[in-house]
Amino acid sequence: MDLALSDDDLAFRDEVRDFIATNLTDDILEGSRLATGPFAEFHIGQRWLEKLAAKGWSAPMWPVEHGGPGWSPVQRYIFDAECTAAGAPSVLVMGTRMVGPVLMHFGTDEQKSKYLPRILSGEDVWCQGYSEPGSGSDLASLKTRAVRDGDDYVINGSKIWTTYAQHANRMFCLVRTSTEGKAQEGISFILIDDFNAPGITVDPIITMAGDHEVNQVFFEDVRVPVANLVGPENKGWTVAKYLLEFERGGDTYSPGLHASIRHLKAVAASEADGGGEKLLDDPTFAARLAEVEAEIMALEITEKQVLCEAAEGRTPGANGSIMKVCGSESLQKTAELTAEAVAYYAAPHQKEARTVGSNVAAIGPDHALTAMPRHLNHRAASIYAGSNEIQRNIVAKLVLGL
């Protein structure tokens, strides 16, 4: 495993740094700093996405023939690492990293020409219609129905935990088109074009952190053209699994985790331990911090191993599940330690103070403002994109042969 960057890779890294230095403005950076969930506040993320799109970098994983930069796996890793280190906001990936690759692989020529350019530009905002009440990790049990009526499907049912559905104008959705045979065999993958269509209702779900990030979406006799079907009818399970490879396998956790550790160390160096010393010098706290940092270093090596394999054309396989488990749990541990480090200042609920442009003064030091909301938000990290219990089952089956 050769981890040394080539001269071309170093030149690319410098190009990324120059772009960030020029385009990452103070207000976008502030919006990123105040973010507590996996994505920045919507209008902040969209502004950054527009800058990336103007450069041709809005879809790092896309090949040149579909408008992407055609980067190598190493270049994608460099780009992610440099953006994370600089504090750039995380942008919505439902279009670029989920439905986009699906359309490239399964979509018709008409679907590709219609949707892919609008995904690249950020003109369309997509949300994901997978989970339902009672059908989360057991996705095959979904009940939202799509009944054929001439050239349309008529959809009835509900989706839940739909991230940023309040901002979306399109949804990619799993629906049941047959009740015969195995549960997986009656599912289809369909695109819902008009999210303002009659019969669609978006109800907010406010998280423990006080944020409106997720929603429940209801469908009542919603008509969708049959032409919006992706792949064959009743074969949506195959399409869905392909999409999940990108949702689970496209993440690199370690750059963001290293940034979180640096932040945590700075917080602990400024907070007292209750005995007249700095928290960072407290042996018990320092030991817990070192344990998490060691786990992150081990994860980084695994990610770089997968990166080297990808550069040789190999797929991550079960390593994607390993990275998801280790990355999400390290994220939770780091957030928990940060909330503990700020002590009593983690208690106040300060939604207004962490809203971009509010000018509401924070209670306590700035570094305490997002500590508790991030800790609460990150409790979901071991559930979304496939719960860690499911990921461990995959590892047990494919790696350990159990």
mmCIF file of C-alpha atoms in Angstrom:
data_model
loop_
_atom_site.group_PDB
_atom_site.id
_atom_site.type_symbol
_atom_site.label_atom_id
_atom_site.label_comp_id
_atom_site.label_asym_id
_atom_site.label_seq_id
_atom_site.Cartn_x
_atom_site.Cartn_y
_atom_site.Cartn_z
ATOM 1 C CA MET A 1 0.000 0.000 0.000
ATOM 2 C CA ASP A 2 1.771 3.132 -1.267
ATOM 3 C CA LEU A 3 0.400 6.197 0.550
ATOM 4 C CA ALA A 4 2.810 8.740 -0.946
ATOM 5 C CA LEU A 5 1.221 11.384 -3.166
ATOM 6 C CA SER A 6 2.589 11.741 -6.687
ATOM 7 C CA ASP A 7 3.695 15.086 -8.101
ATOM 8 C CA ASP A 8 0.412 15.301 -10.013
ATOM 9 C CA ASP A 9 -1.548 14.639 -6.825
ATOM 10 C CA LEU A 10 0.396 17.340 -4.978
ATOM 11 C CA ALA A 11 -0.318 19.792 -7.804
ATOM 12 C CA PHE A 12 -4.004 18.892 -7.617
ATOM 13 C CA ARG A 13 -3.981 19.443 -3.850
ATOM 14 C CA ASP A 14 -2.548 22.915 -4.394
ATOM 15 C CA GLU A 15 -5.264 23.659 -6.954
ATOM 16 C CA VAL A 16 -7.953 22.613 -4.455
ATOM 17 C CA ARG A 17 -6.398 24.778 -1.745
ATOM 18 C CA ASP A 18 -6.312 27.778 -4.081
ATOM 19 C CA PHE A 19 -9.960 27.277 -4.991
ATOM 20 C CA ILE A 20 -10.981 27.046 -1.337
ATOM 21 C CA ALA A 21 -8.958 30.123 -0.377
ATOM 22 C CA THR A 22 -10.685 32.113 -3.121
ATOM 23 C CA ASN A 23 -14.250 30.849 -2.754
ATOM 24 C CA LEU A 24 -14.792 29.886 0.878
ATOM 25 C CA THR A 25 -16.056 33.245 2.111
ATOM 26 C CA ASP A 26 -16.376 34.168 5.785
ATOM 27 C CA ASP A 27 -20.178 33.944 5.796
ATOM 28 C CA ILE A 28 -20.172 30.471 4.231
ATOM 29 C CA LEU A 29 -17.490 29.399 6.688
ATOM 30 C CA GLU A 30 -19.567 30.738 9.591
ATOM 31 C CA GLY A 31 -22.601 28.822 8.355
ATOM 32 C CA SER A 32 -20.529 25.657 8.214
ATOM 33 C CA ARG A 33 -19.203 26.250 11.745
ATOM 34 C CA LEU A 34 -22.726 26.542 13.132
ATOM 35 C CA ALA A 35 -24.007 23.386 11.414
ATOM 36 C CA THR A 36 -24.919 20.570 13.791
ATOM 37 C CA GLY A 37 -26.157 17.897 11.380
ATOM 38 C CA PRO A 38 -24.598 15.967 8.490
ATOM 39 C CA PHE A 39 -25.335 18.861 6.101
ATOM 40 C CA ALA A 40 -24.967 22.617 6.398
ATOM 41 C CA GLU A 41 -27.984 24.893 6.622
ATOM 42 C CA PHE A 42 -29.681 24.619 3.234
ATOM 43 C CA HIS A 43 -29.006 28.069 1.778
ATOM 44 C CA ILE A 44 -25.370 27.927 2.942
ATOM 45 C CA GLY A 45 -24.851 24.529 1.336
ATOM 46 C CA GLN A 46 -26.494 25.677 -1.877
ATOM 47 C CA ARG A 47 -24.192 28.708 -2.131
ATOM 48 C CA TRP A 48 -21.147 26.475 -1.787
ATOM 49 C CA LEU A 49 -22.609 24.001 -4.280
ATOM 50 C CA GLU A 50 -23.059 26.818 -6.824
ATOM 51 C CA LYS A 51 -19.390 27.722 -6.509
ATOM 52 C CA LEU A 52 -18.388 24.087 -6.945
ATOM 53 C CA ALA A 53 -20.700 23.752 -9.962
ATOM 54 C CA ALA A 54 -19.165 26.813 -11.612
ATOM 55 C CA LYS A 55 -15.767 25.130 -11.290
ATOM 56 C CA GLY A 56 -17.115 21.778 -12.528
ATOM 57 C CA TRP A 57 -16.558 20.150 -9.116
ATOM 58 C CA SER A 58 -20.110 19.666 -7.845
ATOM 59 C CA ALA A 59 -20.073 15.890 -8.465
ATOM 60 C CA PRO A 60 -16.602 14.579 -7.528
ATOM 61 C CA MET A 61 -17.500 10.939 -8.244
ATOM 62 C CA TRP A 62 -18.965 11.489 -11.726
ATOM 63 C CA PRO A 63 -17.136 10.554 -14.923
ATOM 64 C CA VAL A 64 -16.348 13.144 -17.575
ATOM 65 C CA GLU A 65 -18.942 11.824 -20.018
ATOM 66 C CA HIS A 66 -21.721 12.814 -17.644
ATOM 67 C CA GLY A 67 -20.296 16.218 -16.757
ATOM 68 C CA GLY A 68 -18.140 15.232 -13.795
ATOM 69 C CA PRO A 69 -14.441 16.003 -13.298
ATOM 70 C CA GLY A 70 -13.378 12.379 -13.849
ATOM 71 C CA TRP A 71 -11.202 12.388 -10.751
ATOM 72 C CA SER A 72 -9.274 9.394 -9.555
ATOM 73 C CA PRO A 73 -10.081 7.923 -6.104
ATOM 74 C CA VAL A 74 -6.963 9.643 -4.751
ATOM 75 C CA GLN A 75 -8.087 13.021 -6.097
ATOM 76 C CA ARG A 76 -11.534 12.563 -4.541
ATOM 77 C CA TYR A 77 -9.925 11.782 -1.200
ATOM 78 C CA ILE A 78 -7.664 14.843 -1.454
ATOM 79 C CA PHE A 79 -10.637 17.039 -2.315
ATOM 80 C CA ASP A 80 -12.693 15.755 0.626
ATOM 81 C CA ALA A 81 -9.773 16.080 3.030
ATOM 82 C CA GLU A 82 -8.911 19.636 1.988
ATOM 83 C CA CYS A 83 -12.533 20.823 2.125
ATOM 84 C CA THR A 84 -12.957 19.280 5.563
ATOM 85 C CA ALA A 85 -9.710 20.739 6.886
ATOM 86 C CA ALA A 86 -10.726 24.198 5.661
ATOM 87 C CA GLY A 87 -14.175 23.971 7.282
ATOM 88 C CA ALA A 88 -16.147 23.996 4.020
ATOM 89 C CA PRO A 89 -19.846 23.130 4.415
ATOM 90 C CA SER A 90 -21.212 19.691 3.676
ATOM 91 C CA VAL A 91 -23.733 19.871 0.843
ATOM 92 C CA LEU A 92 -26.692 17.647 0.055
ATOM 93 C CA VAL A 93 -25.580 14.511 -1.776
ATOM 94 C CA MET A 94 -28.943 12.931 -2.651
ATOM 95 C CA GLY A 95 -28.581 14.112 -6.227
ATOM 96 C CA THR A 96 -24.879 13.821 -6.924
ATOM 97 C CA ARG A 97 -24.020 10.697 -4.948
ATOM 98 C CA MET A 98 -27.268 8.744 -4.885
ATOM 99 C CA VAL A 99 -29.792 9.187 -7.686
ATOM 100 C CA GLY A 100 -27.205 10.495 -10.175
ATOM 101 C CA PRO A 101 -25.104 7.296 -10.275
ATOM 102 C CA VAL A 102 -28.325 5.250 -10.370
ATOM 103 C CA LEU A 103 -29.513 7.117 -13.463
ATOM 104 C CA MET A 104 -26.132 6.663 -15.133
ATOM 105 C CA HIS A 105 -26.391 2.892 -14.620
ATOM 106 C CA PHE A 106 -30.126 2.142 -14.928
ATOM 107 C CA GLY A 107 -31.705 5.251 -16.455
ATOM 108 C CA THR A 108 -32.942 5.697 -20.006
ATOM 109 C CA ASP A 109 -31.262 8.176 -22.330
ATOM 110 C CA GLU A 110 -34.217 10.519 -21.841
ATOM 111 C CA GLN A 111 -33.914 10.327 -18.055
ATOM 112 C CA LYS A 112 -30.176 10.993 -18.164
ATOM 113 C CA SER A 113 -30.506 14.023 -20.435
ATOM 114 C CA LYS A 114 -33.371 15.421 -18.369
ATOM 115 C CA TYR A 115 -32.022 15.004 -14.849
ATOM 116 C CA LEU A 116 -28.217 14.776 -14.808
ATOM 117 C CA PRO A 117 -27.435 18.357 -15.933
ATOM 118 C CA ARG A 118 -29.875 19.760 -13.370
ATOM 119 C CA ILE A 119 -28.272 17.685 -10.623
ATOM 120 C CA LEU A 120 -24.831 19.001 -11.556
ATOM 121 C CA SER A 121 -25.947 22.630 -11.471
ATOM 122 C CA GLY A 122 -27.837 22.257 -8.203
ATOM 123 C CA GLU A 123 -31.010 23.431 -9.927
ATOM 124 C CA ASP A 124 -32.852 20.336 -8.709
ATOM 125 C CA VAL A 125 -32.899 19.363 -5.038
ATOM 126 C CA TRP A 126 -33.607 15.688 -4.430
ATOM 127 C CA CYS A 127 -34.761 13.833 -1.339
ATOM 128 C CA GLN A 128 -34.790 10.107 -0.652
ATOM 129 C CA GLY A 129 -38.025 8.155 -0.207
ATOM 130 C CA TYR A 130 -36.870 4.882 1.335
ATOM 131 C CA SER A 131 -37.754 4.529 5.042
ATOM 132 C CA GLU A 132 -41.340 4.276 6.212
ATOM 133 C CA PRO A 133 -43.007 3.981 9.608
ATOM 134 C CA GLY A 134 -42.234 0.364 10.472
ATOM 135 C CA SER A 135 -39.896 -0.098 7.473
ATOM 136 C CA GLY A 136 -36.476 1.293 8.250
ATOM 137 C CA SER A 137 -33.731 -1.310 8.393
ATOM 138 C CA ASP A 138 -36.330 -3.843 7.209
ATOM 139 C CA LEU A 139 -36.766 -1.905 4.001
ATOM 140 C CA ALA A 140 -38.291 -4.846 2.122
ATOM 141 C CA SER A 141 -41.426 -4.529 4.263
ATOM 142 C CA LEU A 142 -42.339 -1.107 2.806
ATOM 143 C CA LYS A 143 -46.023 -0.563 2.088
ATOM 144 C CA THR A 144 -46.277 2.611 -0.032
ATOM 145 C CA ARG A 145 -48.235 1.422 -3.088
ATOM 146 C CA ALA A 146 -48.022 2.433 -6.731
ATOM 147 C CA VAL A 147 -50.922 1.128 -8.813
ATOM 148 C CA ARG A 148 -50.756 1.304 -12.600
ATOM 149 C CA ASP A 149 -53.495 3.420 -14.202
ATOM 150 C CA GLY A 150 -52.883 3.880 -17.921
ATOM 151 C CA ASP A 151 -49.687 5.869 -18.414
ATOM 152 C CA ASP A 152 -49.449 6.765 -14.723
ATOM 153 C CA TYR A 153 -48.834 5.179 -11.358
ATOM 154 C CA VAL A 154 -51.129 6.280 -8.539
ATOM 155 C CA ILE A 155 -49.138 6.423 -5.286
ATOM 156 C CA ASN A 156 -50.516 6.166 -1.750
ATOM 157 C CA GLY A 157 -48.537 5.823 1.460
ATOM 158 C CA SER A 158 -45.940 7.573 3.565
ATOM 159 C CA LYS A 159 -42.168 8.034 3.874
ATOM 160 C CA ILE A 160 -40.375 9.111 7.034
ATOM 161 C CA TRP A 161 -37.028 10.592 8.135
ATOM 162 C CA THR A 162 -36.906 12.316 4.760
ATOM 163 C CA THR A 163 -33.938 14.663 4.977
ATOM 164 C CA TYR A 164 -34.570 18.198 3.692
ATOM 165 C CA ALA A 165 -37.839 17.257 2.002
ATOM 166 C CA GLN A 166 -38.999 20.785 2.854
ATOM 167 C CA HIS A 167 -36.468 22.116 0.337
ATOM 168 C CA ALA A 168 -36.744 19.393 -2.318
ATOM 169 C CA ASN A 169 -38.497 19.645 -5.649
ATOM 170 C CA ARG A 170 -37.938 15.975 -6.578
ATOM 171 C CA MET A 171 -37.816 12.602 -4.818
ATOM 172 C CA PHE A 172 -36.434 9.193 -5.772
ATOM 173 C CA CYS A 173 -38.736 6.697 -4.155
ATOM 174 C CA LEU A 174 -39.219 2.989 -3.513
ATOM 175 C CA VAL A 175 -42.811 1.867 -3.984
ATOM 176 C CA ARG A 176 -44.609 -1.460 -3.927
ATOM 177 C CA THR A 177 -45.967 -2.403 -7.336
ATOM 178 C CA SER A 178 -46.707 -6.051 -6.546
ATOM 179 C CA THR A 179 -47.628 -8.095 -3.467
ATOM 180 C CA GLU A 180 -46.827 -11.467 -5.029
ATOM 181 C CA GLY A 181 -43.706 -13.528 -4.304
ATOM 182 C CA LYS A 182 -40.884 -12.435 -2.018
ATOM 183 C CA ALA A 183 -41.222 -8.953 -0.553
ATOM 184 C CA GLN A 184 -38.140 -7.702 -2.408
ATOM 185 C CA GLU A 185 -39.560 -8.787 -5.768
ATOM 186 C CA GLY A 186 -42.519 -6.407 -5.731
ATOM 187 C CA ILE A 187 -40.631 -3.133 -5.266
ATOM 188 C CA SER A 188 -40.005 -0.513 -7.964
ATOM 189 C CA PHE A 189 -37.772 2.578 -8.088
ATOM 190 C CA ILE A 190 -39.582 5.680 -9.320
ATOM 191 C CA LEU A 191 -38.863 9.397 -9.685
ATOM 192 C CA ILE A 192 -41.398 11.894 -8.377
ATOM 193 C CA ASP A 193 -40.895 15.029 -10.461
ATOM 194 C CA ASP A 194 -43.175 17.593 -8.899
ATOM 195 C CA PHE A 195 -42.952 17.743 -5.126
ATOM 196 C CA ASN A 196 -45.664 20.405 -5.097
ATOM 197 C CA ALA A 197 -48.122 18.103 -6.857
ATOM 198 C CA PRO A 198 -51.621 17.632 -5.408
ATOM 199 C CA GLY A 199 -51.705 14.893 -2.788
ATOM 200 C CA ILE A 200 -48.167 15.387 -1.434
ATOM 201 C CA THR A 201 -47.896 16.672 2.141
ATOM 202 C CA VAL A 202 -44.603 17.325 3.949
ATOM 203 C CA ASP A 203 -44.837 17.405 7.754
ATOM 204 C CA PRO A 204 -41.760 18.500 9.730
ATOM 205 C CA ILE A 205 -40.100 16.342 12.377
ATOM 206 C CA ILE A 206 -38.111 18.461 14.800
ATOM 207 C CA THR A 207 -35.051 16.626 16.087
ATOM 208 C CA MET A 208 -33.821 16.434 19.688
ATOM 209 C CA ALA A 209 -31.348 19.171 18.721
ATOM 210 C CA GLY A 210 -34.258 21.452 17.833
ATOM 211 C CA ASP A 211 -33.562 21.404 14.093
ATOM 212 C CA HIS A 212 -35.948 20.907 11.179
ATOM 213 C CA GLU A 213 -33.808 18.470 9.245
ATOM 214 C CA VAL A 214 -36.133 15.519 8.636
ATOM 215 C CA ASN A 215 -39.782 15.108 7.671
ATOM 216 C CA GLN A 216 -42.624 12.715 7.107
ATOM 217 C CA VAL A 217 -44.042 12.781 3.591
ATOM 218 C CA PHE A 218 -47.586 11.617 2.786
ATOM 219 C CA PHE A 219 -48.891 10.575 -0.651
ATOM 220 C CA GLU A 220 -52.608 10.569 -1.412
ATOM 221 C CA ASP A 221 -53.526 9.521 -4.967
ATOM 222 C CA VAL A 222 -50.380 11.135 -6.371
ATOM 223 C CA ARG A 223 -50.043 10.523 -10.106
ATOM 224 C CA VAL A 224 -46.560 9.877 -11.516
ATOM 225 C CA PRO A 225 -45.849 9.005 -15.173
ATOM 226 C CA VAL A 226 -44.787 5.423 -15.888
ATOM 227 C CA ALA A 227 -41.896 7.001 -17.827
ATOM 228 C CA ASN A 228 -40.407 7.942 -14.443
ATOM 229 C CA LEU A 229 -39.779 4.300 -13.569
ATOM 230 C CA VAL A 230 -36.042 3.571 -13.275
ATOM 231 C CA GLY A 231 -35.167 0.015 -14.263
ATOM 232 C CA PRO A 232 -37.815 -2.672 -14.819
ATOM 233 C CA GLU A 233 -41.030 -2.737 -12.791
ATOM 234 C CA ASN A 234 -40.715 -4.888 -9.642
ATOM 235 C CA LYS A 235 -36.900 -4.830 -9.878
ATOM 236 C CA GLY A 236 -36.379 -1.770 -7.718
ATOM 237 C CA TRP A 237 -34.635 -3.791 -5.010
ATOM 238 C CA THR A 238 -31.664 -4.239 -7.335
ATOM 239 C CA VAL A 239 -31.621 -0.499 -8.058
ATOM 240 C CA ALA A 240 -31.941 0.314 -4.346
ATOM 241 C CA LYS A 241 -28.981 -1.898 -3.401
ATOM 242 C CA TYR A 242 -26.863 -0.245 -6.083
ATOM 243 C CA LEU A 243 -27.699 3.178 -4.655
ATOM 244 C CA LEU A 244 -26.827 2.072 -1.113
ATOM 245 C CA GLU A 245 -23.333 1.141 -2.291
ATOM 246 C CA PHE A 246 -22.780 4.845 -2.990
ATOM 247 C CA GLU A 247 -24.550 6.031 0.177
ATOM 248 C CA ARG A 248 -22.485 3.774 2.455
ATOM 249 C CA GLY A 249 -19.274 3.399 0.498
ATOM 250 C CA GLY A 250 -18.709 6.987 -0.614
ATOM 251 C CA ASP A 251 -17.931 8.402 2.822
ATOM 252 C CA THR A 252 -14.465 9.107 4.149
ATOM 253 C CA TYR A 253 -14.893 9.708 7.848
ATOM 254 C CA SER A 254 -11.316 10.225 9.001
ATOM 255 C CA PRO A 255 -10.660 13.772 7.664
ATOM 256 C CA GLY A 256 -13.751 15.089 9.440
ATOM 257 C CA LEU A 257 -12.982 13.088 12.566
ATOM 258 C CA HIS A 258 -9.439 14.422 12.736
ATOM 259 C CA ALA A 259 -10.876 17.949 12.482
ATOM 260 C CA SER A 260 -13.276 17.131 15.320
ATOM 261 C CA ILE A 261 -10.415 15.817 17.450
ATOM 262 C CA ARG A 262 -8.434 19.005 16.869
ATOM 263 C CA HIS A 263 -11.472 21.026 17.918
ATOM 264 C CA LEU A 264 -11.999 18.833 20.985
ATOM 265 C CA LYS A 265 -8.391 19.256 22.080
ATOM 266 C CA ALA A 266 -8.684 23.043 21.755
ATOM 267 C CA VAL A 267 -11.882 22.983 23.828
ATOM 268 C CA ALA A 268 -10.334 20.759 26.504
ATOM 269 C CA ALA A 269 -7.251 23.003 26.640
ATOM 270 C CA SER A 270 -9.448 25.995 27.467
ATOM 271 C CA GLU A 271 -11.863 24.317 29.889
ATOM 272 C CA ALA A 272 -11.113 23.659 33.567
ATOM 273 C CA ASP A 273 -11.232 20.167 35.063
ATOM 274 C CA GLY A 274 -12.811 21.334 38.328
ATOM 275 C CA GLY A 275 -9.569 21.005 40.270
ATOM 276 C CA GLY A 276 -7.683 24.023 39.057
ATOM 277 C CA GLU A 277 -6.111 22.371 36.008
ATOM 278 C CA LYS A 278 -7.004 22.257 32.335
ATOM 279 C CA LEU A 279 -9.326 19.453 31.263
ATOM 280 C CA LEU A 280 -6.847 18.335 28.594
ATOM 281 C CA ASP A 281 -4.367 17.492 31.381
ATOM 282 C CA ASP A 282 -6.845 15.418 33.347
ATOM 283 C CA PRO A 283 -5.585 11.788 33.119
ATOM 284 C CA THR A 284 -9.038 10.217 32.840
ATOM 285 C CA PHE A 285 -10.278 12.593 30.144
ATOM 286 C CA ALA A 286 -6.949 12.417 28.287
ATOM 287 C CA ALA A 287 -7.114 8.617 28.249
ATOM 288 C CA ARG A 288 -10.633 8.620 26.796
ATOM 289 C CA LEU A 289 -9.592 11.165 24.165
ATOM 290 C CA ALA A 290 -6.507 9.123 23.244
ATOM 291 C CA GLU A 291 -8.633 5.981 22.864
ATOM 292 C CA VAL A 292 -10.955 7.674 20.386
ATOM 293 C CA GLU A 293 -8.035 9.227 18.497
ATOM 294 C CA ALA A 294 -6.405 5.792 18.165
ATOM 295 C CA GLU A 295 -9.645 4.397 16.727
ATOM 296 C CA ILE A 296 -9.740 7.244 14.201
ATOM 297 C CA MET A 297 -6.141 6.580 13.164
ATOM 298 C CA ALA A 298 -6.988 2.908 12.604
ATOM 299 C CA LEU A 299 -10.025 3.921 10.544
ATOM 300 C CA GLU A 300 -7.842 6.241 8.463
ATOM 301 C CA ILE A 301 -5.532 3.354 7.570
ATOM 302 C CA THR A 302 -8.536 1.242 6.541
ATOM 303 C CA GLU A 303 -9.879 4.082 4.393
ATOM 304 C CA LYS A 304 -6.523 4.515 2.697
ATOM 305 C CA GLN A 305 -6.297 0.785 2.081
ATOM 306 C CA VAL A 306 -9.698 0.926 0.383
ATOM 307 C CA LEU A 307 -8.497 4.000 -1.521
ATOM 308 C CA CYS A 308 -5.500 2.085 -2.865
ATOM 309 C CA GLU A 309 -7.724 -0.825 -3.875
ATOM 310 C CA ALA A 310 -10.138 1.542 -5.612
ATOM 311 C CA ALA A 311 -7.226 3.077 -7.530
ATOM 312 C CA GLU A 312 -6.572 -0.436 -8.858
ATOM 313 C CA GLY A 313 -10.195 -0.879 -9.886
ATOM 314 C CA ARG A 314 -11.376 -2.981 -6.957
ATOM 315 C CA THR A 315 -14.591 -2.289 -5.024
ATOM 316 C CA PRO A 316 -14.651 -1.767 -1.234
ATOM 317 C CA GLY A 317 -16.961 -4.722 -0.582
ATOM 318 C CA ALA A 318 -17.533 -5.331 3.133
ATOM 319 C CA ASN A 319 -14.932 -2.675 3.964
ATOM 320 C CA GLY A 320 -17.654 -0.121 3.275
ATOM 321 C CA SER A 321 -19.642 -1.604 6.158
ATOM 322 C CA ILE A 322 -16.574 -1.647 8.417
ATOM 323 C CA MET A 323 -15.903 2.029 7.704
ATOM 324 C CA LYS A 324 -19.546 2.932 8.297
ATOM 325 C CA VAL A 325 -19.581 1.225 11.723
ATOM 326 C CA CYS A 326 -16.224 2.571 12.889
ATOM 327 C CA GLY A 327 -16.745 6.039 11.427
ATOM 328 C CA SER A 328 -20.222 6.616 12.854
ATOM 329 C CA GLU A 329 -19.308 5.296 16.308
ATOM 330 C CA SER A 330 -16.124 7.396 16.461
ATOM 331 C CA LEU A 331 -18.227 10.390 15.441
ATOM 332 C CA GLN A 332 -20.588 9.730 18.336
ATOM 333 C CA LYS A 333 -17.766 9.296 20.844
ATOM 334 C CA THR A 334 -16.057 12.511 19.776
ATOM 335 C CA ALA A 335 -19.315 14.469 19.990
ATOM 336 C CA GLU A 336 -20.069 13.029 23.424
ATOM 337 C CA LEU A 337 -16.626 14.006 24.750
ATOM 338 C CA THR A 338 -17.041 17.526 23.379
ATOM 339 C CA ALA A 339 -20.412 17.903 25.111
ATOM 340 C CA GLU A 340 -18.856 16.677 28.359
ATOM 341 C CA ALA A 341 -15.933 19.064 27.975
ATOM 342 C CA VAL A 342 -18.120 22.190 27.893
ATOM 343 C CA ALA A 343 -19.904 20.980 31.029
ATOM 344 C CA TYR A 344 -22.774 23.272 32.140
ATOM 345 C CA TYR A 345 -22.635 25.309 28.932
ATOM 346 C CA ALA A 346 -23.977 22.254 27.074
ATOM 347 C CA ALA A 347 -27.316 22.694 28.850
ATOM 348 C CA PRO A 348 -28.844 25.885 27.322
ATOM 349 C CA HIS A 349 -30.966 25.390 24.202
ATOM 350 C CA GLN A 350 -29.691 28.080 21.846
ATOM 351 C CA LYS A 351 -31.309 27.469 18.484
ATOM 352 C CA GLU A 352 -31.479 31.190 17.664
ATOM 353 C CA ALA A 353 -27.817 31.815 18.516
ATOM 354 C CA ARG A 354 -26.680 29.135 16.066
ATOM 355 C CA THR A 355 -28.916 30.351 13.254
ATOM 356 C CA VAL A 356 -26.862 32.075 10.563
ATOM 357 C CA GLY A 357 -27.415 35.835 10.559
ATOM 358 C CA SER A 358 -29.476 35.973 13.752
ATOM 359 C CA ASN A 359 -27.010 38.180 15.697
ATOM 360 C CA VAL A 360 -28.187 36.509 18.920
ATOM 361 C CA ALA A 361 -25.351 36.316 21.445
ATOM 362 C CA ALA A 362 -24.384 32.873 22.684
ATOM 363 C CA ILE A 363 -24.508 31.906 26.344
ATOM 364 C CA GLY A 364 -20.982 30.903 27.258
ATOM 365 C CA PRO A 365 -17.974 30.455 24.972
ATOM 366 C CA ASP A 366 -18.457 30.075 21.219
ATOM 367 C CA HIS A 367 -17.052 26.559 21.258
ATOM 368 C CA ALA A 368 -19.914 25.437 23.527
ATOM 369 C CA LEU A 369 -22.696 26.607 21.236
ATOM 370 C CA THR A 370 -22.930 23.543 18.986
ATOM 371 C CA ALA A 371 -21.602 20.884 21.381
ATOM 372 C CA MET A 372 -24.901 19.462 22.655
ATOM 373 C CA PRO A 373 -26.882 19.768 19.371
ATOM 374 C CA ARG A 374 -24.120 17.885 17.545
ATOM 375 C CA HIS A 375 -24.040 15.213 20.234
ATOM 376 C CA LEU A 376 -27.801 14.757 19.938
ATOM 377 C CA ASN A 377 -27.820 14.835 16.122
ATOM 378 C CA HIS A 378 -25.007 12.309 15.858
ATOM 379 C CA ARG A 379 -27.031 9.724 17.801
ATOM 380 C CA ALA A 380 -28.634 8.969 14.435
ATOM 381 C CA ALA A 381 -25.297 8.335 12.703
ATOM 382 C CA SER A 382 -25.307 4.654 13.646
ATOM 383 C CA ILE A 383 -28.824 4.258 12.211
ATOM 384 C CA TYR A 384 -28.993 6.138 8.902
ATOM 385 C CA ALA A 385 -27.471 4.675 5.703
ATOM 386 C CA GLY A 386 -28.113 1.230 7.148
ATOM 387 C CA SER A 387 -28.012 0.645 10.903
ATOM 388 C CA ASN A 388 -24.743 -0.546 12.408
ATOM 389 C CA GLU A 389 -26.409 -3.799 13.452
ATOM 390 C CA ILE A 390 -27.106 -4.482 9.767
ATOM 391 C CA GLN A 391 -23.546 -3.506 8.854
ATOM 392 C CA ARG A 392 -22.149 -5.923 11.445
ATOM 393 C CA ASN A 393 -24.289 -8.687 9.976
ATOM 394 C CA ILE A 394 -22.788 -7.932 6.544
ATOM 395 C CA VAL A 395 -19.254 -8.101 7.965
ATOM 396 C CA ALA A 396 -20.056 -11.324 9.844
ATOM 397 C CA LYS A 397 -21.357 -12.952 6.668
ATOM 398 C CA LEU A 398 -18.910 -11.671 4.052
ATOM 399 C CA VAL A 399 -15.705 -11.351 6.096
ATOM 400 C CA LEU A 400 -16.021 -13.874 8.930
ATOM 401 C CA GLY A 401 -18.161 -16.411 7.054
ATOM 402 C CA LEU A 402 -20.615 -16.761 9.935
#
